[in-house]
Each structure stands twice: as C-alpha cells, then as structure tokens.
Coordinates of C-alpha atoms (C1' of nucleotides) in Angstrom, one line a residue:
Chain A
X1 CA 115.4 150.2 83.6
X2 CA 113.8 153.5 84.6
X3 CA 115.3 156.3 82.7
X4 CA 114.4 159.0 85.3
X5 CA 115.9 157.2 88.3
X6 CA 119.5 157.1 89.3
X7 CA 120.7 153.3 90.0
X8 CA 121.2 152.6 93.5
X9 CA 124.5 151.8 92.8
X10 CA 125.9 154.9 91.5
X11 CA 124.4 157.1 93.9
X12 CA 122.0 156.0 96.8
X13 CA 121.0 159.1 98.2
X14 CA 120.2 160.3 94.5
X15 CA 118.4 157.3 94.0
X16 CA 116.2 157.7 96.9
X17 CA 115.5 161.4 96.0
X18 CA 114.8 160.8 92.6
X19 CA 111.9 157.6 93.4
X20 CA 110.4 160.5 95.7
X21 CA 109.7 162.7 93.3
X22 CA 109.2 160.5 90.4
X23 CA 106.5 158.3 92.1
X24 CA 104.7 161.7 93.1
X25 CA 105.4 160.9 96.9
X26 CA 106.3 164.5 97.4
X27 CA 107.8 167.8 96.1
X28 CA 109.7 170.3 97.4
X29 CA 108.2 173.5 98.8
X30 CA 108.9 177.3 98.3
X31 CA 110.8 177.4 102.0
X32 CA 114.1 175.8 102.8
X33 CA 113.6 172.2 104.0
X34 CA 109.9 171.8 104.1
X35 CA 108.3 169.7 101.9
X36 CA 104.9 169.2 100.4
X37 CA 103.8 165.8 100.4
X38 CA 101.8 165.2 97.0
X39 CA 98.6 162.7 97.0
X40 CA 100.6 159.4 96.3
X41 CA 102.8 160.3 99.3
X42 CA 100.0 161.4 101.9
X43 CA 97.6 158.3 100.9
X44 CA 100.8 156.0 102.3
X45 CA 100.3 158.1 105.3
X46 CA 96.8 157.9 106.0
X47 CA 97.5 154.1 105.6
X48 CA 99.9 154.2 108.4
X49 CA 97.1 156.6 110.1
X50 CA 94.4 154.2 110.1
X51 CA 96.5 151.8 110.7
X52 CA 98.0 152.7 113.8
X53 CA 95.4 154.9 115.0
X54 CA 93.6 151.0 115.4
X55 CA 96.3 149.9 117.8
X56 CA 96.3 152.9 119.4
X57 CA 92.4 152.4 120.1
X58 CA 92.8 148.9 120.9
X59 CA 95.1 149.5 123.6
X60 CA 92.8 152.2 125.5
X61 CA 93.9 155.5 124.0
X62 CA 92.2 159.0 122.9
X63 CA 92.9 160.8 120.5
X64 CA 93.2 165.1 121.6
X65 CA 94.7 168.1 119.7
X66 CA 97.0 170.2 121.4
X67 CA 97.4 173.8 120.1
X68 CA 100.9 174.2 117.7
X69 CA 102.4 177.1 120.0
X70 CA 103.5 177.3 123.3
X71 CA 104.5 179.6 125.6
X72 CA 108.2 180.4 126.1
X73 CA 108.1 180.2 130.1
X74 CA 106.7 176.3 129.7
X75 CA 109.5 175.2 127.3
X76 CA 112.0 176.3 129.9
X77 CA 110.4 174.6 132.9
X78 CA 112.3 171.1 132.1
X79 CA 115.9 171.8 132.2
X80 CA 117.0 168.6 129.8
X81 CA 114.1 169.2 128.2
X82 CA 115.1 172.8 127.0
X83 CA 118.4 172.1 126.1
X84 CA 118.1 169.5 124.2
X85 CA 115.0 171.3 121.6
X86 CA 115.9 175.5 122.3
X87 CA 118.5 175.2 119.2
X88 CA 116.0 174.1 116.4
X89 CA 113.1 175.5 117.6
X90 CA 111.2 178.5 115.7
X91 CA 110.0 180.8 117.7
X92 CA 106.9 183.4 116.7
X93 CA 107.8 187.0 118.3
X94 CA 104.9 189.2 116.4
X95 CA 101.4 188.8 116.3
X96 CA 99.0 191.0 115.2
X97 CA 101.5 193.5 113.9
X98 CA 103.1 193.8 117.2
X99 CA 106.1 192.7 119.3
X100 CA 104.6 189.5 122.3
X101 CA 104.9 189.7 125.7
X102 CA 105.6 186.2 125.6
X103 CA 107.5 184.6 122.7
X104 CA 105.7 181.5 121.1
X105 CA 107.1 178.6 120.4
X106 CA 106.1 176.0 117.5
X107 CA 106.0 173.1 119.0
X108 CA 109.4 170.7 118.5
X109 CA 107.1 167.8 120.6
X110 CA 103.9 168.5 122.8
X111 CA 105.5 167.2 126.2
X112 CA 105.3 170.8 127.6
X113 CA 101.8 172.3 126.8
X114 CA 100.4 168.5 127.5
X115 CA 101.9 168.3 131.0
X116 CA 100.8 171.9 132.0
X117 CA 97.2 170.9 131.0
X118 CA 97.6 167.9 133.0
X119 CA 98.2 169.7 135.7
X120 CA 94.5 170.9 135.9
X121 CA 93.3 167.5 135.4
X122 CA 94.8 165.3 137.9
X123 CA 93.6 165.5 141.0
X124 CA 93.3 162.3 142.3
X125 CA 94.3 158.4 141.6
X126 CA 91.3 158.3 140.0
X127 CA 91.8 160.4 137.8
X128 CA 94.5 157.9 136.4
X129 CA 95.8 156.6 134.0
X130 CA 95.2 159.1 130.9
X131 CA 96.0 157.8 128.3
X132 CA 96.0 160.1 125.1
X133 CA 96.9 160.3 121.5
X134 CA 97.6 163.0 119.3
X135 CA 98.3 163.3 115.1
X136 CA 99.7 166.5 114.3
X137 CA 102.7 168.6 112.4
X138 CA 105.9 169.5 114.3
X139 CA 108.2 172.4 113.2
X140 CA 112.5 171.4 113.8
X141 CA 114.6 173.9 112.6
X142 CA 117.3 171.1 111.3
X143 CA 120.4 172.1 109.7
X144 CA 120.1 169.7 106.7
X145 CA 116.7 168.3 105.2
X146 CA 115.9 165.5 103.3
X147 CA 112.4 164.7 102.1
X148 CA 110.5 162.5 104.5
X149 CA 113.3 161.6 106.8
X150 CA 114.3 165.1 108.2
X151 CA 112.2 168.3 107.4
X152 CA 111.5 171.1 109.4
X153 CA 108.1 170.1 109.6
X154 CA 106.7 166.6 109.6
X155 CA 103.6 164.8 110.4
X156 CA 103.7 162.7 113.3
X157 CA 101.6 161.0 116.2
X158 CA 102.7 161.8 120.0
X159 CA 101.3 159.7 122.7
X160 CA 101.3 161.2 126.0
X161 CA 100.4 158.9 129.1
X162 CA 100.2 159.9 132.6
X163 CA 100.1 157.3 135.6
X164 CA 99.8 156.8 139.2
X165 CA 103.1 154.2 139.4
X166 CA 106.3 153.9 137.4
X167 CA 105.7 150.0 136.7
X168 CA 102.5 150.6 134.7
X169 CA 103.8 154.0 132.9
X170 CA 107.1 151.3 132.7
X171 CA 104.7 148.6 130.9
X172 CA 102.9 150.9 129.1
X173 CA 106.5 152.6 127.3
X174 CA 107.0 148.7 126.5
X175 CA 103.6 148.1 125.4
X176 CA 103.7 151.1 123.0
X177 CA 107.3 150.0 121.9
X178 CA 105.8 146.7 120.4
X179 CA 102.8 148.3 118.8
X180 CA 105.1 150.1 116.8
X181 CA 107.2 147.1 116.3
X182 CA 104.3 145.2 115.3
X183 CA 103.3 147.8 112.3
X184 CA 106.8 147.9 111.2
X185 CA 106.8 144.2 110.4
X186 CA 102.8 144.0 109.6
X187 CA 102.5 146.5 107.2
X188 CA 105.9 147.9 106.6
X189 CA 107.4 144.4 106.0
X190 CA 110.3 146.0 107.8
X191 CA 112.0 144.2 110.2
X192 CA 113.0 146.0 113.2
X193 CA 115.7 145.3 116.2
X194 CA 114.1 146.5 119.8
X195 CA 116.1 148.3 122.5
X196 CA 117.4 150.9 124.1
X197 CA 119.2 154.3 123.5
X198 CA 122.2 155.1 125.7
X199 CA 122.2 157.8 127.5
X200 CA 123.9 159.9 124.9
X201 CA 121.0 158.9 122.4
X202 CA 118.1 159.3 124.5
X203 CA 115.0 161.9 124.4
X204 CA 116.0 165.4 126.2
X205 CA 114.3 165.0 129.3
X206 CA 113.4 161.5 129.6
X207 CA 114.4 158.7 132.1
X208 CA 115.5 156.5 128.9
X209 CA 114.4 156.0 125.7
X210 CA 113.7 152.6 123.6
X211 CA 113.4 152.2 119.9
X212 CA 112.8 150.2 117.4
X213 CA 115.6 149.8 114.1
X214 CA 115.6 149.2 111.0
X215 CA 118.3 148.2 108.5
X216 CA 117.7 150.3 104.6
X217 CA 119.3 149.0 101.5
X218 CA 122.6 151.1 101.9
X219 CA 122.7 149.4 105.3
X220 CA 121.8 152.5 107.0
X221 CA 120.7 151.9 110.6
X222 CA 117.0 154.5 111.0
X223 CA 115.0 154.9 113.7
X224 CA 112.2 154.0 112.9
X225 CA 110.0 155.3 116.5
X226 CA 110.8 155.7 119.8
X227 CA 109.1 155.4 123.1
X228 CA 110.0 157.0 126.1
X229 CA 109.9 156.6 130.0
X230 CA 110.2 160.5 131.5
X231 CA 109.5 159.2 135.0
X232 CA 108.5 162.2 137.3
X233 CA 110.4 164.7 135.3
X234 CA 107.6 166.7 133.7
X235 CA 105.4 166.1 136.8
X236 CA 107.8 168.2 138.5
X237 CA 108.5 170.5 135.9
X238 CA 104.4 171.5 135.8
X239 CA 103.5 170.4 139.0
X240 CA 101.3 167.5 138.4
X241 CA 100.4 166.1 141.8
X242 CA 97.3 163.5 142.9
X243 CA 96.4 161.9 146.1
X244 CA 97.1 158.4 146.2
X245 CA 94.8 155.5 148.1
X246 CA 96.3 156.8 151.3
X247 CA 95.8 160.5 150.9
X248 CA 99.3 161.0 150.0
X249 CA 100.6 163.4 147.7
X250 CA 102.5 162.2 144.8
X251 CA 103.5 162.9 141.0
X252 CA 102.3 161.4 138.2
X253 CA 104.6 159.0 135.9
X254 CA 104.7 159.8 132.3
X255 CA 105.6 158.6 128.8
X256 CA 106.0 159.5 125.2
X257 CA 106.1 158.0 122.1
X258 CA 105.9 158.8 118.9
X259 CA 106.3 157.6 115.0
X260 CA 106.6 160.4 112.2
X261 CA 106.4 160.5 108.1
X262 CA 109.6 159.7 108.5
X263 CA 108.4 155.6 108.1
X264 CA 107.5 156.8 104.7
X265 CA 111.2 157.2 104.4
X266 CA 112.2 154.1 105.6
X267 CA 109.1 152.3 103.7
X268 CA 111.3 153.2 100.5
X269 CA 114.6 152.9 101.4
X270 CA 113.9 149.4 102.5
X271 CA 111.9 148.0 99.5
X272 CA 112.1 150.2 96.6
X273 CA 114.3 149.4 93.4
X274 CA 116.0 150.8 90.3
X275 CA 112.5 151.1 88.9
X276 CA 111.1 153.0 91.2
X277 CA 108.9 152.9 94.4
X278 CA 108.0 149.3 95.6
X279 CA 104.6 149.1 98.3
X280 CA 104.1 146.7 100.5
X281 CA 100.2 145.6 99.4
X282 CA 98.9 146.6 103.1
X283 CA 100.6 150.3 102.6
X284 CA 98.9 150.6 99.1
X285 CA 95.7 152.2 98.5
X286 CA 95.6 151.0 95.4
X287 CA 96.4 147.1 95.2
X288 CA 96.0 146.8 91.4
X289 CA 95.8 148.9 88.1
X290 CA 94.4 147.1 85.0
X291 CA 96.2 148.0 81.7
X292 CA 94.4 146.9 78.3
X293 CA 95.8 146.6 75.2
X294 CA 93.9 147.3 72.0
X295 CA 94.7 148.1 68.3
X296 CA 91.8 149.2 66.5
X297 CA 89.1 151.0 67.9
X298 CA 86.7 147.9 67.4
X299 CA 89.3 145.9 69.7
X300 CA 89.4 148.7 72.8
X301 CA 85.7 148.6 73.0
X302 CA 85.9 144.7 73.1
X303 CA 89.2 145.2 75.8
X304 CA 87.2 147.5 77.7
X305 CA 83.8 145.9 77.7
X306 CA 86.5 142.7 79.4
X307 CA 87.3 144.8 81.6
X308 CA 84.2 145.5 83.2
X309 CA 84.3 141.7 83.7
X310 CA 87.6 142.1 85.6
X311 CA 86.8 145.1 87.8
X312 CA 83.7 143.2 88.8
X313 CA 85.9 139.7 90.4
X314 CA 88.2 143.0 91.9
X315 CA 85.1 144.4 93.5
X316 CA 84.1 140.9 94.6
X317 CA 87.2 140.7 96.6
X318 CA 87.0 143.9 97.6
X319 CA 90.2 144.8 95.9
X320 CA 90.7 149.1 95.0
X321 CA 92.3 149.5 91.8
X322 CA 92.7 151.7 88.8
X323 CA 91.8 151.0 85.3
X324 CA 94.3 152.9 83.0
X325 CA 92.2 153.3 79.8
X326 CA 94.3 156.5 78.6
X327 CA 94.4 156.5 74.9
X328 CA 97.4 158.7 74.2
X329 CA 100.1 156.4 75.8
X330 CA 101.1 153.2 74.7
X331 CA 101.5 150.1 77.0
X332 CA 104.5 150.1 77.9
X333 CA 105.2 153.7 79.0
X334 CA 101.8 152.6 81.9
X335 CA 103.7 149.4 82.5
X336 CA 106.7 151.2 83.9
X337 CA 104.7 154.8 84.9
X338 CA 102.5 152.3 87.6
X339 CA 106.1 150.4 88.5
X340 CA 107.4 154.0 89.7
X341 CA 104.5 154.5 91.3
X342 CA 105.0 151.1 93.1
X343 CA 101.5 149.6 92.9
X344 CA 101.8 146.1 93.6
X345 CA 99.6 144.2 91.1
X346 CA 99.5 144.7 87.2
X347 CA 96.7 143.5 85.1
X348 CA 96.9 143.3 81.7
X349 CA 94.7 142.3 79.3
X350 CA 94.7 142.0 75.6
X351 CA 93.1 140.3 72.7
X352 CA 95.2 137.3 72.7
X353 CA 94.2 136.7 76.9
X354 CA 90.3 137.6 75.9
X355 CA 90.6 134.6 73.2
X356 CA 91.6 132.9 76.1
X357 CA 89.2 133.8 78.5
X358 CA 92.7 134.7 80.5
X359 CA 94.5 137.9 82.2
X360 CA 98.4 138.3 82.6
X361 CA 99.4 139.2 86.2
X362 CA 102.4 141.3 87.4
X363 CA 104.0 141.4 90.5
X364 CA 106.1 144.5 92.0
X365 CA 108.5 143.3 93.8
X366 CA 109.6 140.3 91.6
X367 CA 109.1 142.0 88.3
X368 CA 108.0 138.7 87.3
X369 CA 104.4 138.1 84.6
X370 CA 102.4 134.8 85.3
X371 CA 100.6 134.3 81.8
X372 CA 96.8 132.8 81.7
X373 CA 95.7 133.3 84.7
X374 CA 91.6 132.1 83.8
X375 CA 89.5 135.8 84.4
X376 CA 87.1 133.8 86.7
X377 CA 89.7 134.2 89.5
X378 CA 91.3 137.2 88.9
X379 CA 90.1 138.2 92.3
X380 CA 91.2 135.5 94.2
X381 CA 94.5 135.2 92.5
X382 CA 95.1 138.9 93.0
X383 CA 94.8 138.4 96.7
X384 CA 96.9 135.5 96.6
X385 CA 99.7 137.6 95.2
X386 CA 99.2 140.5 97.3
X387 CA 99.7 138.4 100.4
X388 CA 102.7 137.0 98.9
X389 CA 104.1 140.1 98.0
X390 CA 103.9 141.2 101.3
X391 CA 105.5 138.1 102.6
X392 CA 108.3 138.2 100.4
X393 CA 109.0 141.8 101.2
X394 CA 109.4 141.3 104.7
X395 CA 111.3 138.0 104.1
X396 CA 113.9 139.8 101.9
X397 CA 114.5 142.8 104.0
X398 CA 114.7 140.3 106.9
X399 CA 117.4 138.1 104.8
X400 CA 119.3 141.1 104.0
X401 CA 119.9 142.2 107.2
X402 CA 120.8 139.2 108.4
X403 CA 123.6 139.2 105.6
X404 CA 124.8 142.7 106.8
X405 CA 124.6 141.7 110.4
X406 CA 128.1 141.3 112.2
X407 CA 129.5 139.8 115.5
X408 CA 132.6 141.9 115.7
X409 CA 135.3 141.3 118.9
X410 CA 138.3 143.1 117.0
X411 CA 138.3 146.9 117.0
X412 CA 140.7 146.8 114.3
X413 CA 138.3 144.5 112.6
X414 CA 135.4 146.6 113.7
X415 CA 136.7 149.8 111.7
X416 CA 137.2 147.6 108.4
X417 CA 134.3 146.6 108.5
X418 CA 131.8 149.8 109.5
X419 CA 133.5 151.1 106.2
X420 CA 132.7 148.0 104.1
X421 CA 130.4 146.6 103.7
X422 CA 128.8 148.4 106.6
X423 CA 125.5 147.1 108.3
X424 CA 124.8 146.1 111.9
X425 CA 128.1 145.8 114.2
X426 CA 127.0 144.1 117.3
X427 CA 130.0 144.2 119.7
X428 CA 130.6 144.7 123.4
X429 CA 130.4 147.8 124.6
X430 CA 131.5 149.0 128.7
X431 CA 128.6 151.0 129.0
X432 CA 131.1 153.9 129.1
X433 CA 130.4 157.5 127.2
X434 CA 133.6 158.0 126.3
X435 CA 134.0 154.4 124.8
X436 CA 131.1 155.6 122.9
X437 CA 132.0 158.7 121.8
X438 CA 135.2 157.4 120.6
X439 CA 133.7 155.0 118.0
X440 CA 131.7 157.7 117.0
X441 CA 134.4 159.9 116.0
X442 CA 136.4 157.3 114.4
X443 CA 133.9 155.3 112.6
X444 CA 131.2 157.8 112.5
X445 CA 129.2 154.5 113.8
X446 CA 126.6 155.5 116.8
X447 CA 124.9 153.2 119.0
X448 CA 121.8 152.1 117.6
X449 CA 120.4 150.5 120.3
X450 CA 121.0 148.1 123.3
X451 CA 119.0 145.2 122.5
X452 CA 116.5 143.3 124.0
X453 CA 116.9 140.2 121.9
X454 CA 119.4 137.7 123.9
X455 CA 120.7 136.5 120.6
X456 CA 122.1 139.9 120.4
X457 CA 122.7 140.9 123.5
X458 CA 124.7 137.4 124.4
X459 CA 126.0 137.4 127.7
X460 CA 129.3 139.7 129.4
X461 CA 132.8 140.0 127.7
X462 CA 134.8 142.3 126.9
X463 CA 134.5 146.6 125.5
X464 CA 135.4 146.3 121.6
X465 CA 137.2 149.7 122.5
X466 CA 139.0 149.3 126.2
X467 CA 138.7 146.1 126.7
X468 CA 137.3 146.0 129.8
X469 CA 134.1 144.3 131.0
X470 CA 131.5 144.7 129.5
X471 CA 127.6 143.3 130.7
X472 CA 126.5 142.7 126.7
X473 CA 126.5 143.5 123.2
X474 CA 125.2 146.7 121.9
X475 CA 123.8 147.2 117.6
X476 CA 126.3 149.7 115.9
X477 CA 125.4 151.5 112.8
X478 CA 126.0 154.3 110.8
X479 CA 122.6 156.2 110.4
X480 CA 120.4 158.5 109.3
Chain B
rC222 C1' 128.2 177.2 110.3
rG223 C1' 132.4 174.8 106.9
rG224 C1' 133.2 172.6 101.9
rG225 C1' 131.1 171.8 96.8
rG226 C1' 127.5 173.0 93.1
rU227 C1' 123.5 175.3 90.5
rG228 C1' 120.1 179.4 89.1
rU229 C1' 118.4 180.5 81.1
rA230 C1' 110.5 177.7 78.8
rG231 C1' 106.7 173.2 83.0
rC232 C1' 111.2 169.8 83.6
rG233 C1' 116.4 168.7 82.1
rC234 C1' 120.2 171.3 79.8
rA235 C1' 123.6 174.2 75.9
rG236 C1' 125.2 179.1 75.1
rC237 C1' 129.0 182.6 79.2
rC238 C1' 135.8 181.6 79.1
rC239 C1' 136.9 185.1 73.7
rG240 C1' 130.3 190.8 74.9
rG241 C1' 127.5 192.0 68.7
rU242 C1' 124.3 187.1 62.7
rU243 C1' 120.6 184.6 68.8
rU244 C1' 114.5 187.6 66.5
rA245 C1' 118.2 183.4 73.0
rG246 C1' 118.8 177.4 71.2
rC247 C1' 118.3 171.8 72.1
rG248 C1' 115.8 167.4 74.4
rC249 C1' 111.6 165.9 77.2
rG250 C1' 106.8 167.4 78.3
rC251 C1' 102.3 170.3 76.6
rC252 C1' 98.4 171.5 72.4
rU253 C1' 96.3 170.0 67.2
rG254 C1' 96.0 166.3 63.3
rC255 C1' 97.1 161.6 61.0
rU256 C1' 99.3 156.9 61.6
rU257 C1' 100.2 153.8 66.0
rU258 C1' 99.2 150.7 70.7
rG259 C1' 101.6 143.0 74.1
rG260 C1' 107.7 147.0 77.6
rG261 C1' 108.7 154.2 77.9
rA262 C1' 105.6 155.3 69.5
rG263 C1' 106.3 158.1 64.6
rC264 C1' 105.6 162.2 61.4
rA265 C1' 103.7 167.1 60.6
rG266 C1' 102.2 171.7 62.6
rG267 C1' 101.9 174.8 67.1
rA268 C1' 102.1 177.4 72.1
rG269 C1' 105.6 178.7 75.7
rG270 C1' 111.5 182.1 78.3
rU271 C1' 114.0 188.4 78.5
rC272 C1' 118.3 184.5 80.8
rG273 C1' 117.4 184.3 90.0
rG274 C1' 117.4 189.8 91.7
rA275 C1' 119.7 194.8 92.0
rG276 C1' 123.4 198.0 90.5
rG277 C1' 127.5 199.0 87.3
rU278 C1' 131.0 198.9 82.7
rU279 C1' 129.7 199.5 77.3
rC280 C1' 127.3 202.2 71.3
rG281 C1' 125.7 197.1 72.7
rA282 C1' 125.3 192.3 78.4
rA283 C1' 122.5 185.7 79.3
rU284 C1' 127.8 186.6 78.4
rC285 C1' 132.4 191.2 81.9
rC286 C1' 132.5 193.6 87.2
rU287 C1' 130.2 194.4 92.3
rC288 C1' 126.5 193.3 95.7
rU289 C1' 122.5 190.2 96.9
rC290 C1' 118.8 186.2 97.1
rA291 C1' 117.5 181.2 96.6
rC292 C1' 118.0 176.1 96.2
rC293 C1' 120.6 171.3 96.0
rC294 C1' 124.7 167.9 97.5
rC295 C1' 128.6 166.6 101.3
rG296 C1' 130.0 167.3 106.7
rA297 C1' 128.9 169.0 112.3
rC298 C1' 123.2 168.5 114.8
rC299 C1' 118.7 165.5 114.7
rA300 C1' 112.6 161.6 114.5

RNA sequence: CGGGGUGUAGCGCAGCCCGGUUUAGCGCGCCUGCUUUGGGAGCAGGAGGUCGGAGGUUCGAAUCCUCUCACCCCGACCA
C-alpha cells in the first residue's frame, strides 16, 4: 500500500487530492484556487489535445484564438447570458497605471467576443457554415476550488459554430456531443450516459444544453463536456444577419461546446487506486518504464547492456518508455514511485530473467506480474497488454456503474438510497422545476441528464415526487 | 458568505495550555562516504528554520494579548 496516499475508503476526496499531487499531476499555486499543472499532469493533456484536436479536424473545424478580455458592453448584450457568468467573472479595471473607460472582462467562455466578430464575417449564406475551434485558458471566479475539477482558471477547448438553419447547427450540437462521447470511452475508458440538461441545468444563454456523464468511484455523477444549441440568441445579441438563397435577411444559428482539464479529473477519479494514479495506455505518454535489477557492479553493466536489447523490441513497436537506471534507489521504492505515477507497463529485468533470456511484466491496473515472458517479444507482448489494459479499464468502470445504477419508483425509497449507496437514480420525473428543485433540496441529488438511451429513458409513468405523469425517466446523481 | 482547521527547515509534524536549560526539536527528503539493490535499504558524518505578518505585555515571547494576512477542508454556486 502507498504510504503517501490516503485509502479511498477513509477519505475519498483526500484520496483524490493526495494521487494529484503525489503523481506530480499538479501543485498548488501562490493565488487562491489556481493551480499549476506540473509536467506529468499537462502531458495527459496534450494527450487529450492531440487527441481531440483529430476529431475536431475530421469533422471540418479550425482552429482560431480569440483574445482573453472582453469588453464590458459585449458581455451584457445577451441577457441569460450575463446573468448567468457576471458573478464569477474577474474583471480588469486598470491598465497602464490608469482607471478604463471600459472595464475588461477575462473571459468565463468566448460566446461574446466570437459572436461580435462574426458579425463582420457573415454576410451572406455563403459565408456559412463556420465552423471554428479554439484551445485556450478561462478565468471563473468559483467559490470553492479543487484541483482539476474546479479552478479559477482551467484549460479548455470552445467550439463555436455558426449556421444558415437550426437543423444543421441542431445536427452539428449532436455531432459534437458524440465526438466527445466517443473520446470519453476511446481513450478515457470512461463510460459516459448522453442527454440532456433541464432547463434549470442548462448553459446561460442557450436554447438547451446536452452532455455527456460519467459515474467516479465515490459514485459521483461529473460532467464530463457539454454541447450546446443557443439558437438565434447571440445572433441577436450581436447582430449577426446574412441573406439567404432568396435575398432574405436572417440570423445565423449557433452552437457551443466545450471539454476542459477537468477530464483529467474525471480520468482519475474513475480509474485510479490506493496506489496511486492508474492511466489508461492511450492517455499515457509513457506506455512502459524498464526497472533493472543488479547487485554488483559487474551485474548492472550486464543488466544494462540487456537492456539495450529491450529498448530496441520497444522501439520496434514503437512503444515510449523510460529506462530507470537510478543507482541510489532500490527496486522496490521505483516499483511503487512509477505505480503513483500510473504508467501502465513495468519491465523488470534481473539476472535470474537474463539467464533465462526472459523479462517480468507488470500491469497497472491489475497489479498483477507475468514471469518469463521470452525478451524476443517484449514488444509485441507489451502492446498486447496495453490494449488489454485499456479494455479492462473501460470494462470495469462500465461494470461498476452498472452496479451503482438504480431503477427507483418509491420516493421514500429514492431518498434511502441517494444516501447509500448512492450512484445513478433513474426515476420519473414530470418535467416540472419545482419537482426538481425539491429533490434537490432534500437529497442534494440534481438531474444529471435526460437521457437519450431508451433503456433509460423507458416509456411514460409516473413523477417519483408528485406522482403525476410523467413522459420518461431522467439520471439522478449527486455531483461534482 | 456560513462552519471547521492550519500556519514552526523542502515536506510532514512536536513544542504553545503552565513565557526562561531550546544554541528551537523530531521524522522524511537533501549532500558526502561505505555497505546494499527481485517490493519503498542500513550505518556514519553533514547542510538547512528566527517560529505567516504587524503591534503590544515582559528583564525575557514560537509560547500571553490585539490586529492582520494566507491556505486547506465541509456547505451555498459552478465545467
């Protein structure tokens, strides 16, 4: 057992805090809920980056940069829009030594300064669809911070399409929806549930809002990315008018959608154990460390020379890795420093496995060695694992919510069980707010999401809360 | 903003209640050397702090008083 890391039992939320900082994810900063992401964190992101910023390309988007302050006046111009960020935004107010005309804001989400430079650029149905991408850092003045899931600023990507009809801008929040679904499962091996927000849940100035969910190991419920239809709101707000086939005048459809560092968040709550971080093989930039084992001097230099051997079937395959030839700590303090550090594959090699002509292999997530493995395919076998790992990590986080999933027709029973053993409540629900609000207050469970799948869904019956008739089910949760 | 907690060496802490033998101590880490190395090594030597900040009480303050700052955790708000 790691002797740095709180057990998930005793405290979960000082277990996820303490694999954070003791896998070198990320550390805190000098100012209140910011965070600095450290190497091992950010090379998870530029994963996701790469990653992502293929589907993106795939699927006919740009990437742009949009400056990180905008005027005051354009953040007002969407009612919803401005009540929903003005309490936890920043705002600049001096420049230069002296007081602005205009105050500044840092941007909460681009919607604003993206639509008002649309505005210049659409002139006609040919000048649709755009279709644009953008990776930057957002600043949300949020009462309480948590590395990775909330800080006041986070790395994110903000898509921001504008089109000449609602059913494309429609197919295209949809479209974006199961990109992000897909790289959940893919490469996050998480398993997510797709729907949409109620009203009460949805993005401050969009038509609605749908999501993706995922289930963490305290049975959590986090969103995990969002996509949003926002119709002709911010059209109107800046004005962003074409002429259509017939020489009409119309406004342009939009949508957002975005995914943030905050998947880093959910990568570990989902997978990682008492021993530290656990990576899913296609997050991990390095798939494989190689720890030798030597006595004497004489027997490193024949360890290392071996070795070489191995890195050259790793290179074969084209496998990164790190060879740990440190000489002032024994094995077993790198067996379990690379477990925090959640690199999937182990390699360890000795004299007794170079008499054999053999490595020893060890898997993350199963904690499990497989002894003799003949050096000629370490490569091979090494890929092998790494696809398995992945596999299994999906398949367990996909078993476990299953486990914590619950049909629930009794409110009394409802309550029971929110508190224990929590998970996914998927109940009937009258589309009414108050209903809503209601569970909310006295289970502190939210709507999660109103799900596409039909399995959940099912067909009409009866509000968990009132009683009365109700078109489907709905996911509850308690969340982050 | 409400509740709780913490600020003493790079990290984790003790000392504070009952001011003075403390030149402020312990564990981990760090440096040097030797022995070690198949699950977080051992011994020896060494470097490193003025006790979050300001003010006050006192012959004397890490310790008592006042003010202040910061951070963490739990809630209300949120990707």
């Amino acid at each position: 057992m790691a002797e740095n890391i709180t057990s998930r039992a005793e405290d979960y939320s000082k277990w996820y805090t303490d694999i954070v900082l003791n896998a070198k994810l990320a550390d805190y900063s000098p100012v209140k809920g910011c965070m600095i992401i450290r190497p091992n964190g950010y090379a998870i992101w530029e994963k996701m980056q790469a990653a992502l910023d293929k589907m993106f390309k795939d699927t006919g988007h740009e990437n742009a940069y949009f400056p990180i302050m905008i005027p005051e006046s354009f953040m007002k111009k969407e009612a919803e829009h401005v009540e929903g960020f003005s309490p936890e935004c920043a705002i600049v107010t001096i420049g230069g030594g002296k007081e602005l005309e205009e105050r500044l804001y840092l941007r909460p989400t681009s919607e604003t300064i993206i639509w008002s430079t649309y505005a210049k650029w659409i002139m006609s149905y040919r000048d649709l669809p755009i279709l644009i991408n953008q990776w930057a850092n957002i600043i949300r003045w949020e009462m309480r911070t948590r590395l990775f899931l909330r800080t006041t600023e986070f790395l994110w990507q903000e898509g921001h399409t504008a089109h000449s009809n609602a059913p494309e801008a429609e197919e295209e929040v949809s479209r974006m929806l199961n990109v992000y679904a897909e790289f959940a499962e893919k490469f996050i091996a998480l398993p997510v549930i797709k729907g949409k927000k109620t009203e009460s849940e949805k993005f401050a100035g969009a038509i609605y809002t749908v999501c993706i969910e995922a289930m963490m190991q305290d049975r959590k419920a986090l969103q995990s990315g969002t996509s949003h239809y926002l119709g002709q709101n911010f059209a109107k707000a800046f004005d962003v008018t074409f002429l259509n086939q017939s020489g009409e005048r119309e406004l342009a459809y939009a949508t957002s959608w975005g995914v943030s560092t905050r998947l880093i968040g959910a990568l570990i709550m989902a997978h990682s154990d008492d021993n530290g971080l656990v990576l899913p093989p296609k997050l991990a930039t390095v798939k494989a460390v190689i720890v030798p084992i030597w006595k004497s001097d004489e027997e490193r230099n024949i360890v290392l020379e071996y070795c070489k051997k191995i890195e050259g079937y790793l290179k074969e395959k084209d496998i990164n890795y790190k060879l740990d030839d440190r000489d002032q700590y024994k094995p077993g303090y790198k067996f379990s420093d690379w477990e925090m550090q959640g690199i999937p594959v182990r390699i360890e090699v000795g004299p007794k496995d170079i008499q054999k002509n053999a490595v020893v292999l060890f898997r993350r997530d199963t904690m499990k060695k497989e002894f003799g493995i003949p050096l000629e395919k370490t490569g091979e076998e090494v890929l092998k694992l790494l696809d398995d790992i992945q596999n299994n990590l999906f398949n367990k986080a996909l078993e476990f919510r299953k486990e914590f999933t619950f049909f629930v027709n009794d409110y009394e029973e409802f309550k029971k069980k929110i508190e224990d053993p929590g998970g996914f409540l998927v109940s009937h629900w009258c589309e009414s707010p108050e209903c809503e609000e209601k569970v909310k207050e006295e289970t502190k469970a939210s709507i999660r999401c109103i799900p596409f799948d039909e399995e959940l869904r099912g067909s009409d019956g009866k509000c968990i809360v009132c009683g009365k008739p109700a078109p489907g089910r709905v996911v509850f949760a308690k969340a982050y």
